[in-house]
């Protein structure tokens, strides 16, 4: 499996029906072992943070076996809109 920020972005967008996804490879030499993601999805509505993170982790279960560090931020569309206005 070829891990890349683009691959993870497309998978999160498709599987979580996300309206916005940002993925950054945070590995110092960009060797795709450390990522930071922002996912905005209506599937997060009414769910606490832990359940949101579990949705992301389930979506990327296979990929997380090969990732050493993974940071995620999960927002509903409403939260994303509010954050954009700051």
JSON list of N, CA and C in Angstrom, two decimals:
[
{"chain": "A", "resi": 1, "resn": "UNK", "atom": "N", "xyz": [0.84, -1.19, 0.00]},
{"chain": "A", "resi": 1, "resn": "UNK", "atom": "CA", "xyz": [0.00, 0.00, 0.00]},
{"chain": "A", "resi": 1, "resn": "UNK", "atom": "C", "xyz": [0.88, 1.24, 0.00]},
{"chain": "A", "resi": 2, "resn": "UNK", "atom": "N", "xyz": [0.59, 2.15, -0.89]},
{"chain": "A", "resi": 2, "resn": "UNK", "atom": "CA", "xyz": [1.34, 3.40, -0.99]},
{"chain": "A", "resi": 2, "resn": "UNK", "atom": "C", "xyz": [0.60, 4.49, -0.23]},
{"chain": "A", "resi": 3, "resn": "UNK", "atom": "N", "xyz": [1.11, 4.82, 0.95]},
{"chain": "A", "resi": 3, "resn": "UNK", "atom": "CA", "xyz": [0.48, 5.85, 1.76]},
{"chain": "A", "resi": 3, "resn": "UNK", "atom": "C", "xyz": [0.91, 7.23, 1.26]},
{"chain": "A", "resi": 4, "resn": "UNK", "atom": "N", "xyz": [-0.05, 8.11, 1.14]},
{"chain": "A", "resi": 4, "resn": "UNK", "atom": "CA", "xyz": [0.23, 9.49, 0.79]},
{"chain": "A", "resi": 4, "resn": "UNK", "atom": "C", "xyz": [-0.88, 10.36, 1.35]},
{"chain": "A", "resi": 5, "resn": "UNK", "atom": "N", "xyz": [-0.60, 11.64, 1.48]},
{"chain": "A", "resi": 5, "resn": "UNK", "atom": "CA", "xyz": [-1.63, 12.56, 1.97]},
{"chain": "A", "resi": 5, "resn": "UNK", "atom": "C", "xyz": [-2.84, 12.55, 1.05]},
{"chain": "A", "resi": 6, "resn": "UNK", "atom": "N", "xyz": [-2.58, 12.51, -0.26]},
{"chain": "A", "resi": 6, "resn": "UNK", "atom": "CA", "xyz": [-3.68, 12.51, -1.23]},
{"chain": "A", "resi": 6, "resn": "UNK", "atom": "C", "xyz": [-4.54, 11.25, -1.12]},
{"chain": "A", "resi": 7, "resn": "UNK", "atom": "N", "xyz": [-3.89, 10.10, -0.95]},
{"chain": "A", "resi": 7, "resn": "UNK", "atom": "CA", "xyz": [-4.62, 8.83, -0.80]},
{"chain": "A", "resi": 7, "resn": "UNK", "atom": "C", "xyz": [-5.52, 8.88, 0.44]},
{"chain": "A", "resi": 8, "resn": "UNK", "atom": "N", "xyz": [-4.97, 9.34, 1.57]},
{"chain": "A", "resi": 8, "resn": "UNK", "atom": "CA", "xyz": [-5.75, 9.41, 2.80]},
{"chain": "A", "resi": 8, "resn": "UNK", "atom": "C", "xyz": [-6.90, 10.41, 2.65]},
{"chain": "A", "resi": 9, "resn": "UNK", "atom": "N", "xyz": [-6.63, 11.54, 2.01]},
{"chain": "A", "resi": 9, "resn": "UNK", "atom": "CA", "xyz": [-7.66, 12.56, 1.82]},
{"chain": "A", "resi": 9, "resn": "UNK", "atom": "C", "xyz": [-8.84, 12.00, 1.02]},
{"chain": "A", "resi": 10, "resn": "UNK", "atom": "N", "xyz": [-8.53, 11.32, -0.07]},
{"chain": "A", "resi": 10, "resn": "UNK", "atom": "CA", "xyz": [-9.59, 10.76, -0.92]},
{"chain": "A", "resi": 10, "resn": "UNK", "atom": "C", "xyz": [-10.40, 9.69, -0.17]},
{"chain": "A", "resi": 11, "resn": "UNK", "atom": "N", "xyz": [-9.71, 8.85, 0.59]},
{"chain": "A", "resi": 11, "resn": "UNK", "atom": "CA", "xyz": [-10.41, 7.79, 1.31]},
{"chain": "A", "resi": 11, "resn": "UNK", "atom": "C", "xyz": [-11.32, 8.37, 2.40]},
{"chain": "A", "resi": 12, "resn": "UNK", "atom": "N", "xyz": [-10.82, 9.33, 3.15]},
{"chain": "A", "resi": 12, "resn": "UNK", "atom": "CA", "xyz": [-11.64, 9.96, 4.19]},
{"chain": "A", "resi": 12, "resn": "UNK", "atom": "C", "xyz": [-12.84, 10.68, 3.57]},
{"chain": "A", "resi": 13, "resn": "UNK", "atom": "N", "xyz": [-12.60, 11.38, 2.47]},
{"chain": "A", "resi": 13, "resn": "UNK", "atom": "CA", "xyz": [-13.67, 12.12, 1.81]},
{"chain": "A", "resi": 13, "resn": "UNK", "atom": "C", "xyz": [-14.76, 11.17, 1.33]},
{"chain": "A", "resi": 14, "resn": "UNK", "atom": "N", "xyz": [-14.35, 10.08, 0.73]},
{"chain": "A", "resi": 14, "resn": "UNK", "atom": "CA", "xyz": [-15.31, 9.11, 0.18]},
{"chain": "A", "resi": 14, "resn": "UNK", "atom": "C", "xyz": [-16.04, 8.36, 1.30]},
{"chain": "A", "resi": 15, "resn": "UNK", "atom": "N", "xyz": [-15.31, 7.76, 2.22]},
{"chain": "A", "resi": 15, "resn": "UNK", "atom": "CA", "xyz": [-15.92, 6.89, 3.22]},
{"chain": "A", "resi": 15, "resn": "UNK", "atom": "C", "xyz": [-16.73, 7.63, 4.29]},
{"chain": "A", "resi": 16, "resn": "UNK", "atom": "N", "xyz": [-16.31, 8.86, 4.62]},
{"chain": "A", "resi": 16, "resn": "UNK", "atom": "CA", "xyz": [-17.03, 9.62, 5.65]},
{"chain": "A", "resi": 16, "resn": "UNK", "atom": "C", "xyz": [-17.94, 10.68, 5.03]},
{"chain": "A", "resi": 17, "resn": "UNK", "atom": "N", "xyz": [-18.04, 10.66, 3.70]},
{"chain": "A", "resi": 17, "resn": "UNK", "atom": "CA", "xyz": [-18.86, 11.64, 2.98]},
{"chain": "A", "resi": 17, "resn": "UNK", "atom": "C", "xyz": [-18.54, 13.05, 3.47]},
{"chain": "A", "resi": 18, "resn": "UNK", "atom": "N", "xyz": [-17.26, 13.30, 3.59]},
{"chain": "A", "resi": 18, "resn": "UNK", "atom": "CA", "xyz": [-16.79, 14.58, 4.14]},
{"chain": "A", "resi": 18, "resn": "UNK", "atom": "C", "xyz": [-16.92, 15.69, 3.12]},
{"chain": "A", "resi": 19, "resn": "UNK", "atom": "N", "xyz": [-17.28, 16.85, 3.62]},
{"chain": "A", "resi": 19, "resn": "UNK", "atom": "CA", "xyz": [-17.37, 18.00, 2.73]},
{"chain": "A", "resi": 19, "resn": "UNK", "atom": "C", "xyz": [-16.04, 18.75, 2.64]},
{"chain": "A", "resi": 20, "resn": "UNK", "atom": "N", "xyz": [-15.16, 18.48, 3.59]},
{"chain": "A", "resi": 20, "resn": "UNK", "atom": "CA", "xyz": [-13.83, 19.10, 3.56]},
{"chain": "A", "resi": 20, "resn": "UNK", "atom": "C", "xyz": [-12.84, 18.19, 4.28]},
{"chain": "A", "resi": 21, "resn": "UNK", "atom": "N", "xyz": [-11.70, 17.95, 3.67]},
{"chain": "A", "resi": 21, "resn": "UNK", "atom": "CA", "xyz": [-10.64, 17.14, 4.29]},
{"chain": "A", "resi": 21, "resn": "UNK", "atom": "C", "xyz": [-9.30, 17.77, 3.97]},
{"chain": "A", "resi": 22, "resn": "UNK", "atom": "N", "xyz": [-8.49, 17.93, 5.01]},
{"chain": "A", "resi": 22, "resn": "UNK", "atom": "CA", "xyz": [-7.12, 18.38, 4.84]},
{"chain": "A", "resi": 22, "resn": "UNK", "atom": "C", "xyz": [-6.21, 17.30, 5.43]},
{"chain": "A", "resi": 23, "resn": "UNK", "atom": "N", "xyz": [-5.19, 16.91, 4.72]},
{"chain": "A", "resi": 23, "resn": "UNK", "atom": "CA", "xyz": [-4.23, 15.93, 5.22]},
{"chain": "A", "resi": 23, "resn": "UNK", "atom": "C", "xyz": [-2.84, 16.49, 5.00]},
{"chain": "A", "resi": 24, "resn": "UNK", "atom": "N", "xyz": [-2.05, 16.50, 6.06]},
{"chain": "A", "resi": 24, "resn": "UNK", "atom": "CA", "xyz": [-0.68, 17.00, 5.98]},
{"chain": "A", "resi": 24, "resn": "UNK", "atom": "C", "xyz": [0.27, 15.89, 6.43]},
{"chain": "A", "resi": 25, "resn": "UNK", "atom": "N", "xyz": [1.26, 15.61, 5.61]},
{"chain": "A", "resi": 25, "resn": "UNK", "atom": "CA", "xyz": [2.31, 14.68, 5.99]},
{"chain": "A", "resi": 25, "resn": "UNK", "atom": "C", "xyz": [3.27, 15.45, 6.89]},
{"chain": "A", "resi": 26, "resn": "UNK", "atom": "N", "xyz": [3.30, 15.11, 8.18]},
{"chain": "A", "resi": 26, "resn": "UNK", "atom": "CA", "xyz": [4.11, 15.85, 9.14]},
{"chain": "A", "resi": 26, "resn": "UNK", "atom": "C", "xyz": [5.45, 15.17, 9.42]},
{"chain": "A", "resi": 27, "resn": "UNK", "atom": "N", "xyz": [5.77, 14.14, 8.67]},
{"chain": "A", "resi": 27, "resn": "UNK", "atom": "CA", "xyz": [7.06, 13.48, 8.81]},
{"chain": "A", "resi": 27, "resn": "UNK", "atom": "C", "xyz": [8.15, 14.45, 8.33]},
{"chain": "A", "resi": 28, "resn": "UNK", "atom": "N", "xyz": [9.24, 14.60, 9.09]},
{"chain": "A", "resi": 28, "resn": "UNK", "atom": "CA", "xyz": [10.28, 15.57, 8.70]},
{"chain": "A", "resi": 28, "resn": "UNK", "atom": "C", "xyz": [10.76, 15.41, 7.26]},
{"chain": "A", "resi": 29, "resn": "UNK", "atom": "N", "xyz": [10.94, 14.20, 6.78]},
{"chain": "A", "resi": 29, "resn": "UNK", "atom": "CA", "xyz": [11.42, 14.01, 5.41]},
{"chain": "A", "resi": 29, "resn": "UNK", "atom": "C", "xyz": [10.30, 13.58, 4.46]},
{"chain": "A", "resi": 30, "resn": "UNK", "atom": "N", "xyz": [9.06, 13.78, 4.89]},
{"chain": "A", "resi": 30, "resn": "UNK", "atom": "CA", "xyz": [7.87, 13.46, 4.08]},
{"chain": "A", "resi": 30, "resn": "UNK", "atom": "C", "xyz": [7.85, 12.00, 3.63]},
{"chain": "A", "resi": 31, "resn": "UNK", "atom": "N", "xyz": [8.20, 11.09, 4.55]},
{"chain": "A", "resi": 31, "resn": "UNK", "atom": "CA", "xyz": [8.23, 9.67, 4.19]},
{"chain": "A", "resi": 31, "resn": "UNK", "atom": "C", "xyz": [6.91, 8.97, 4.52]},
{"chain": "A", "resi": 32, "resn": "UNK", "atom": "N", "xyz": [5.87, 9.73, 4.77]},
{"chain": "A", "resi": 32, "resn": "UNK", "atom": "CA", "xyz": [4.51, 9.20, 4.92]},
{"chain": "A", "resi": 32, "resn": "UNK", "atom": "C", "xyz": [4.36, 8.24, 6.10]},
{"chain": "A", "resi": 33, "resn": "UNK", "atom": "N", "xyz": [4.88, 8.65, 7.27]},
{"chain": "A", "resi": 33, "resn": "UNK", "atom": "CA", "xyz": [4.66, 7.83, 8.46]},
{"chain": "A", "resi": 33, "resn": "UNK", "atom": "C", "xyz": [4.01, 8.63, 9.58]},
{"chain": "A", "resi": 34, "resn": "UNK", "atom": "N", "xyz": [3.76, 9.91, 9.32]},
{"chain": "A", "resi": 34, "resn": "UNK", "atom": "CA", "xyz": [3.15, 10.78, 10.32]},
{"chain": "A", "resi": 34, "resn": "UNK", "atom": "C", "xyz": [2.22, 11.77, 9.60]},
{"chain": "A", "resi": 35, "resn": "UNK", "atom": "N", "xyz": [0.99, 11.83, 10.08]},
{"chain": "A", "resi": 35, "resn": "UNK", "atom": "CA", "xyz": [0.00, 12.69, 9.40]},
{"chain": "A", "resi": 35, "resn": "UNK", "atom": "C", "xyz": [-0.84, 13.48, 10.39]},
{"chain": "A", "resi": 36, "resn": "UNK", "atom": "N", "xyz": [-1.29, 14.65, 9.93]},
{"chain": "A", "resi": 36, "resn": "UNK", "atom": "CA", "xyz": [-2.27, 15.47, 10.66]},
{"chain": "A", "resi": 36, "resn": "UNK", "atom": "C", "xyz": [-3.45, 15.64, 9.71]},
{"chain": "A", "resi": 37, "resn": "UNK", "atom": "N", "xyz": [-4.67, 15.35, 10.21]},
{"chain": "A", "resi": 37, "resn": "UNK", "atom": "CA", "xyz": [-5.85, 15.47, 9.35]},
{"chain": "A", "resi": 37, "resn": "UNK", "atom": "C", "xyz": [-6.92, 16.35, 9.98]},
{"chain": "A", "resi": 38, "resn": "UNK", "atom": "N", "xyz": [-7.66, 17.00, 9.13]},
{"chain": "A", "resi": 38, "resn": "UNK", "atom": "CA", "xyz": [-8.86, 17.75, 9.51]},
{"chain": "A", "resi": 38, "resn": "UNK", "atom": "C", "xyz": [-9.99, 17.18, 8.65]},
{"chain": "A", "resi": 39, "resn": "UNK", "atom": "N", "xyz": [-11.04, 16.71, 9.29]},
{"chain": "A", "resi": 39, "resn": "UNK", "atom": "CA", "xyz": [-12.17, 16.12, 8.56]},
{"chain": "A", "resi": 39, "resn": "UNK", "atom": "C", "xyz": [-13.44, 16.84, 8.98]},
{"chain": "A", "resi": 40, "resn": "UNK", "atom": "N", "xyz": [-14.19, 17.32, 8.00]},
{"chain": "A", "resi": 40, "resn": "UNK", "atom": "CA", "xyz": [-15.48, 17.98, 8.24]},
{"chain": "A", "resi": 40, "resn": "UNK", "atom": "C", "xyz": [-16.55, 17.10, 7.61]},
{"chain": "A", "resi": 41, "resn": "UNK", "atom": "N", "xyz": [-17.43, 16.55, 8.45]},
{"chain": "A", "resi": 41, "resn": "UNK", "atom": "CA", "xyz": [-18.45, 15.63, 7.94]},
{"chain": "A", "resi": 41, "resn": "UNK", "atom": "C", "xyz": [-19.74, 15.74, 8.74]},
{"chain": "A", "resi": 42, "resn": "UNK", "atom": "N", "xyz": [-20.86, 15.65, 8.03]},
{"chain": "A", "resi": 42, "resn": "UNK", "atom": "CA", "xyz": [-22.17, 15.63, 8.70]},
{"chain": "A", "resi": 42, "resn": "UNK", "atom": "C", "xyz": [-22.33, 14.35, 9.52]},
{"chain": "A", "resi": 43, "resn": "UNK", "atom": "N", "xyz": [-21.55, 13.32, 9.22]},
{"chain": "A", "resi": 43, "resn": "UNK", "atom": "CA", "xyz": [-21.62, 12.07, 10.00]},
{"chain": "A", "resi": 43, "resn": "UNK", "atom": "C", "xyz": [-21.19, 12.29, 11.45]},
{"chain": "A", "resi": 44, "resn": "UNK", "atom": "N", "xyz": [-20.55, 13.41, 11.75]},
{"chain": "A", "resi": 44, "resn": "UNK", "atom": "CA", "xyz": [-20.11, 13.71, 13.11]},
{"chain": "A", "resi": 44, "resn": "UNK", "atom": "C", "xyz": [-21.20, 14.40, 13.95]},
{"chain": "A", "resi": 45, "resn": "UNK", "atom": "N", "xyz": [-22.29, 14.78, 13.31]},
{"chain": "A", "resi": 45, "resn": "UNK", "atom": "CA", "xyz": [-23.37, 15.47, 14.01]},
{"chain": "A", "resi": 45, "resn": "UNK", "atom": "C", "xyz": [-23.85, 14.66, 15.21]},
{"chain": "A", "resi": 46, "resn": "UNK", "atom": "N", "xyz": [-23.93, 15.30, 16.37]},
{"chain": "A", "resi": 46, "resn": "UNK", "atom": "CA", "xyz": [-24.46, 14.66, 17.57]},
{"chain": "A", "resi": 46, "resn": "UNK", "atom": "C", "xyz": [-23.55, 13.62, 18.19]},
{"chain": "A", "resi": 47, "resn": "UNK", "atom": "N", "xyz": [-22.33, 13.49, 17.70]},
{"chain": "A", "resi": 47, "resn": "UNK", "atom": "CA", "xyz": [-21.40, 12.49, 18.24]},
{"chain": "A", "resi": 47, "resn": "UNK", "atom": "C", "xyz": [-20.32, 13.17, 19.06]},
{"chain": "A", "resi": 48, "resn": "UNK", "atom": "N", "xyz": [-19.98, 12.58, 20.22]},
{"chain": "A", "resi": 48, "resn": "UNK", "atom": "CA", "xyz": [-18.88, 13.15, 21.00]},
{"chain": "A", "resi": 48, "resn": "UNK", "atom": "C", "xyz": [-17.54, 12.90, 20.29]},
{"chain": "A", "resi": 49, "resn": "UNK", "atom": "N", "xyz": [-16.52, 13.60, 20.75]},
{"chain": "A", "resi": 49, "resn": "UNK", "atom": "CA", "xyz": [-15.20, 13.54, 20.11]},
{"chain": "A", "resi": 49, "resn": "UNK", "atom": "C", "xyz": [-14.68, 12.11, 19.95]},
{"chain": "A", "resi": 50, "resn": "UNK", "atom": "N", "xyz": [-14.81, 11.29, 20.97]},
{"chain": "A", "resi": 50, "resn": "UNK", "atom": "CA", "xyz": [-14.29, 9.92, 20.91]},
{"chain": "A", "resi": 50, "resn": "UNK", "atom": "C", "xyz": [-14.95, 9.13, 19.78]},
{"chain": "A", "resi": 51, "resn": "UNK", "atom": "N", "xyz": [-16.26, 9.27, 19.63]},
{"chain": "A", "resi": 51, "resn": "UNK", "atom": "CA", "xyz": [-16.95, 8.55, 18.55]},
{"chain": "A", "resi": 51, "resn": "UNK", "atom": "C", "xyz": [-16.54, 9.06, 17.17]},
{"chain": "A", "resi": 52, "resn": "UNK", "atom": "N", "xyz": [-16.29, 10.35, 17.08]},
{"chain": "A", "resi": 52, "resn": "UNK", "atom": "CA", "xyz": [-15.83, 10.92, 15.80]},
{"chain": "A", "resi": 52, "resn": "UNK", "atom": "C", "xyz": [-14.47, 10.33, 15.44]},
{"chain": "A", "resi": 53, "resn": "UNK", "atom": "N", "xyz": [-13.58, 10.30, 16.42]},
{"chain": "A", "resi": 53, "resn": "UNK", "atom": "CA", "xyz": [-12.24, 9.76, 16.17]},
{"chain": "A", "resi": 53, "resn": "UNK", "atom": "C", "xyz": [-12.31, 8.28, 15.83]},
{"chain": "A", "resi": 54, "resn": "UNK", "atom": "N", "xyz": [-13.22, 7.56, 16.45]},
{"chain": "A", "resi": 54, "resn": "UNK", "atom": "CA", "xyz": [-13.37, 6.14, 16.12]},
{"chain": "A", "resi": 54, "resn": "UNK", "atom": "C", "xyz": [-13.84, 5.95, 14.68]},
{"chain": "A", "resi": 55, "resn": "UNK", "atom": "N", "xyz": [-14.72, 6.83, 14.21]},
{"chain": "A", "resi": 55, "resn": "UNK", "atom": "CA", "xyz": [-15.15, 6.76, 12.80]},
{"chain": "A", "resi": 55, "resn": "UNK", "atom": "C", "xyz": [-13.95, 6.92, 11.87]},
{"chain": "A", "resi": 56, "resn": "UNK", "atom": "N", "xyz": [-13.11, 7.89, 12.16]},
{"chain": "A", "resi": 56, "resn": "UNK", "atom": "CA", "xyz": [-11.91, 8.12, 11.34]},
{"chain": "A", "resi": 56, "resn": "UNK", "atom": "C", "xyz": [-10.97, 6.92, 11.44]},
{"chain": "A", "resi": 57, "resn": "UNK", "atom": "N", "xyz": [-10.75, 6.44, 12.67]},
{"chain": "A", "resi": 57, "resn": "UNK", "atom": "CA", "xyz": [-9.84, 5.30, 12.87]},
{"chain": "A", "resi": 57, "resn": "UNK", "atom": "C", "xyz": [-10.35, 4.04, 12.17]},
{"chain": "A", "resi": 58, "resn": "UNK", "atom": "N", "xyz": [-11.65, 3.83, 12.18]},
{"chain": "A", "resi": 58, "resn": "UNK", "atom": "CA", "xyz": [-12.23, 2.67, 11.49]},
{"chain": "A", "resi": 58, "resn": "UNK", "atom": "C", "xyz": [-12.05, 2.81, 9.98]},
{"chain": "A", "resi": 59, "resn": "UNK", "atom": "N", "xyz": [-12.26, 4.00, 9.48]},
{"chain": "A", "resi": 59, "resn": "UNK", "atom": "CA", "xyz": [-12.09, 4.26, 8.05]},
{"chain": "A", "resi": 59, "resn": "UNK", "atom": "C", "xyz": [-10.66, 3.95, 7.61]},
{"chain": "A", "resi": 60, "resn": "UNK", "atom": "N", "xyz": [-9.70, 4.30, 8.46]},
{"chain": "A", "resi": 60, "resn": "UNK", "atom": "CA", "xyz": [-8.29, 4.15, 8.10]},
{"chain": "A", "resi": 60, "resn": "UNK", "atom": "C", "xyz": [-7.60, 3.00, 8.84]},
{"chain": "A", "resi": 61, "resn": "UNK", "atom": "N", "xyz": [-8.36, 2.01, 9.27]},
{"chain": "A", "resi": 61, "resn": "UNK", "atom": "CA", "xyz": [-7.82, 0.92, 10.09]},
{"chain": "A", "resi": 61, "resn": "UNK", "atom": "C", "xyz": [-6.60, 0.27, 9.44]},
{"chain": "A", "resi": 62, "resn": "UNK", "atom": "N", "xyz": [-6.69, -0.04, 8.18]},
{"chain": "A", "resi": 62, "resn": "UNK", "atom": "CA", "xyz": [-5.58, -0.71, 7.48]},
{"chain": "A", "resi": 62, "resn": "UNK", "atom": "C", "xyz": [-4.36, 0.22, 7.38]},
{"chain": "A", "resi": 63, "resn": "UNK", "atom": "N", "xyz": [-4.61, 1.48, 7.07]},
{"chain": "A", "resi": 63, "resn": "UNK", "atom": "CA", "xyz": [-3.53, 2.44, 6.90]},
{"chain": "A", "resi": 63, "resn": "UNK", "atom": "C", "xyz": [-2.83, 2.77, 8.22]},
{"chain": "A", "resi": 64, "resn": "UNK", "atom": "N", "xyz": [-3.59, 2.81, 9.32]},
{"chain": "A", "resi": 64, "resn": "UNK", "atom": "CA", "xyz": [-3.01, 3.16, 10.61]},
{"chain": "A", "resi": 64, "resn": "UNK", "atom": "C", "xyz": [-1.99, 2.13, 11.10]},
{"chain": "A", "resi": 65, "resn": "UNK", "atom": "N", "xyz": [-2.05, 0.93, 10.56]},
{"chain": "A", "resi": 65, "resn": "UNK", "atom": "CA", "xyz": [-1.06, -0.08, 10.91]},
{"chain": "A", "resi": 65, "resn": "UNK", "atom": "C", "xyz": [0.34, 0.33, 10.44]},
{"chain": "A", "resi": 66, "resn": "UNK", "atom": "N", "xyz": [0.40, 1.22, 9.45]},
{"chain": "A", "resi": 66, "resn": "UNK", "atom": "CA", "xyz": [1.68, 1.64, 8.86]},
{"chain": "A", "resi": 66, "resn": "UNK", "atom": "C", "xyz": [2.04, 3.09, 9.21]},
{"chain": "A", "resi": 67, "resn": "UNK", "atom": "N", "xyz": [1.21, 3.74, 10.01]},
{"chain": "A", "resi": 67, "resn": "UNK", "atom": "CA", "xyz": [1.44, 5.13, 10.38]},
{"chain": "A", "resi": 67, "resn": "UNK", "atom": "C", "xyz": [1.93, 5.17, 11.83]},
{"chain": "A", "resi": 68, "resn": "UNK", "atom": "N", "xyz": [2.98, 5.94, 12.06]},
{"chain": "A", "resi": 68, "resn": "UNK", "atom": "CA", "xyz": [3.57, 6.02, 13.40]},
{"chain": "A", "resi": 68, "resn": "UNK", "atom": "C", "xyz": [2.93, 7.10, 14.27]},
{"chain": "A", "resi": 69, "resn": "UNK", "atom": "N", "xyz": [2.53, 8.19, 13.67]},
{"chain": "A", "resi": 69, "resn": "UNK", "atom": "CA", "xyz": [1.90, 9.29, 14.41]},
{"chain": "A", "resi": 69, "resn": "UNK", "atom": "C", "xyz": [0.71, 9.80, 13.60]},
{"chain": "A", "resi": 70, "resn": "UNK", "atom": "N", "xyz": [-0.41, 10.00, 14.30]},
{"chain": "A", "resi": 70, "resn": "UNK", "atom": "CA", "xyz": [-1.63, 10.41, 13.61]},
{"chain": "A", "resi": 70, "resn": "UNK", "atom": "C", "xyz": [-2.40, 11.38, 14.49]},
{"chain": "A", "resi": 71, "resn": "UNK", "atom": "N", "xyz": [-2.57, 12.59, 14.01]},
{"chain": "A", "resi": 71, "resn": "UNK", "atom": "CA", "xyz": [-3.29, 13.63, 14.75]},
{"chain": "A", "resi": 71, "resn": "UNK", "atom": "C", "xyz": [-4.54, 13.98, 13.95]},
{"chain": "A", "resi": 72, "resn": "UNK", "atom": "N", "xyz": [-5.68, 14.03, 14.63]},
{"chain": "A", "resi": 72, "resn": "UNK", "atom": "CA", "xyz": [-6.90, 14.33, 13.88]},
{"chain": "A", "resi": 72, "resn": "UNK", "atom": "C", "xyz": [-7.75, 15.38, 14.57]},
{"chain": "A", "resi": 73, "resn": "UNK", "atom": "N", "xyz": [-8.41, 16.17, 13.74]},
{"chain": "A", "resi": 73, "resn": "UNK", "atom": "CA", "xyz": [-9.39, 17.15, 14.19]},
{"chain": "A", "resi": 73, "resn": "UNK", "atom": "C", "xyz": [-10.65, 16.87, 13.41]},
{"chain": "A", "resi": 74, "resn": "UNK", "atom": "N", "xyz": [-11.76, 16.68, 14.12]},
{"chain": "A", "resi": 74, "resn": "UNK", "atom": "CA", "xyz": [-13.02, 16.31, 13.47]},
{"chain": "A", "resi": 74, "resn": "UNK", "atom": "C", "xyz": [-14.08, 17.36, 13.80]},
{"chain": "A", "resi": 75, "resn": "UNK", "atom": "N", "xyz": [-14.69, 17.90, 12.77]},
{"chain": "A", "resi": 75, "resn": "UNK", "atom": "CA", "xyz": [-15.69, 18.95, 12.94]},
{"chain": "A", "resi": 75, "resn": "UNK", "atom": "C", "xyz": [-16.95, 18.65, 12.14]},
{"chain": "A", "resi": 76, "resn": "UNK", "atom": "N", "xyz": [-18.08, 19.14, 12.65]},
{"chain": "A", "resi": 76, "resn": "UNK", "atom": "CA", "xyz": [-19.31, 19.10, 11.88]},
{"chain": "A", "resi": 76, "resn": "UNK", "atom": "C", "xyz": [-19.27, 20.28, 10.90]},
{"chain": "A", "resi": 77, "resn": "UNK", "atom": "N", "xyz": [-20.09, 20.25, 9.86]},
{"chain": "A", "resi": 77, "resn": "UNK", "atom": "CA", "xyz": [-20.12, 21.40, 8.94]},
{"chain": "A", "resi": 77, "resn": "UNK", "atom": "C", "xyz": [-20.41, 22.72, 9.66]},
{"chain": "A", "resi": 78, "resn": "UNK", "atom": "N", "xyz": [-21.28, 22.69, 10.66]},
{"chain": "A", "resi": 78, "resn": "UNK", "atom": "CA", "xyz": [-21.61, 23.91, 11.41]},
{"chain": "A", "resi": 78, "resn": "UNK", "atom": "C", "xyz": [-20.38, 24.42, 12.17]},
{"chain": "A", "resi": 79, "resn": "UNK", "atom": "N", "xyz": [-19.66, 23.51, 12.83]},
{"chain": "A", "resi": 79, "resn": "UNK", "atom": "CA", "xyz": [-18.45, 23.90, 13.55]},
{"chain": "A", "resi": 79, "resn": "UNK", "atom": "C", "xyz": [-17.40, 24.45, 12.59]},
{"chain": "A", "resi": 80, "resn": "UNK", "atom": "N", "xyz": [-17.28, 23.86, 11.42]},
{"chain": "A", "resi": 80, "resn": "UNK", "atom": "CA", "xyz": [-16.32, 24.29, 10.41]},
{"chain": "A", "resi": 80, "resn": "UNK", "atom": "C", "xyz": [-16.66, 25.72, 9.95]},
{"chain": "A", "resi": 81, "resn": "UNK", "atom": "N", "xyz": [-17.94, 25.98, 9.72]},
{"chain": "A", "resi": 81, "resn": "UNK", "atom": "CA", "xyz": [-18.38, 27.31, 9.30]},
{"chain": "A", "resi": 81, "resn": "UNK", "atom": "C", "xyz": [-18.02, 28.36, 10.36]},
{"chain": "A", "resi": 82, "resn": "UNK", "atom": "N", "xyz": [-18.29, 28.02, 11.61]},
{"chain": "A", "resi": 82, "resn": "UNK", "atom": "CA", "xyz": [-17.96, 28.94, 12.72]},
{"chain": "A", "resi": 82, "resn": "UNK", "atom": "C", "xyz": [-16.46, 29.19, 12.79]},
{"chain": "A", "resi": 83, "resn": "UNK", "atom": "N", "xyz": [-15.68, 28.14, 12.61]},
{"chain": "A", "resi": 83, "resn": "UNK", "atom": "CA", "xyz": [-14.22, 28.27, 12.68]},
{"chain": "A", "resi": 83, "resn": "UNK", "atom": "C", "xyz": [-13.69, 29.12, 11.53]},
{"chain": "A", "resi": 84, "resn": "UNK", "atom": "N", "xyz": [-14.30, 29.02, 10.37]},
{"chain": "A", "resi": 84, "resn": "UNK", "atom": "CA", "xyz": [-13.90, 29.81, 9.21]},
{"chain": "A", "resi": 84, "resn": "UNK", "atom": "C", "xyz": [-14.13, 31.31, 9.44]},
{"chain": "A", "resi": 85, "resn": "UNK", "atom": "N", "xyz": [-15.13, 31.62, 10.26]},
{"chain": "A", "resi": 85, "resn": "UNK", "atom": "CA", "xyz": [-15.51, 33.01, 10.49]},
{"chain": "A", "resi": 85, "resn": "UNK", "atom": "C", "xyz": [-14.64, 33.69, 11.53]},
{"chain": "A", "resi": 86, "resn": "UNK", "atom": "N", "xyz": [-13.81, 32.94, 12.21]},
{"chain": "A", "resi": 86, "resn": "UNK", "atom": "CA", "xyz": [-12.94, 33.52, 13.26]},
{"chain": "A", "resi": 86, "resn": "UNK", "atom": "C", "xyz": [-11.89, 34.42, 12.67]}
]
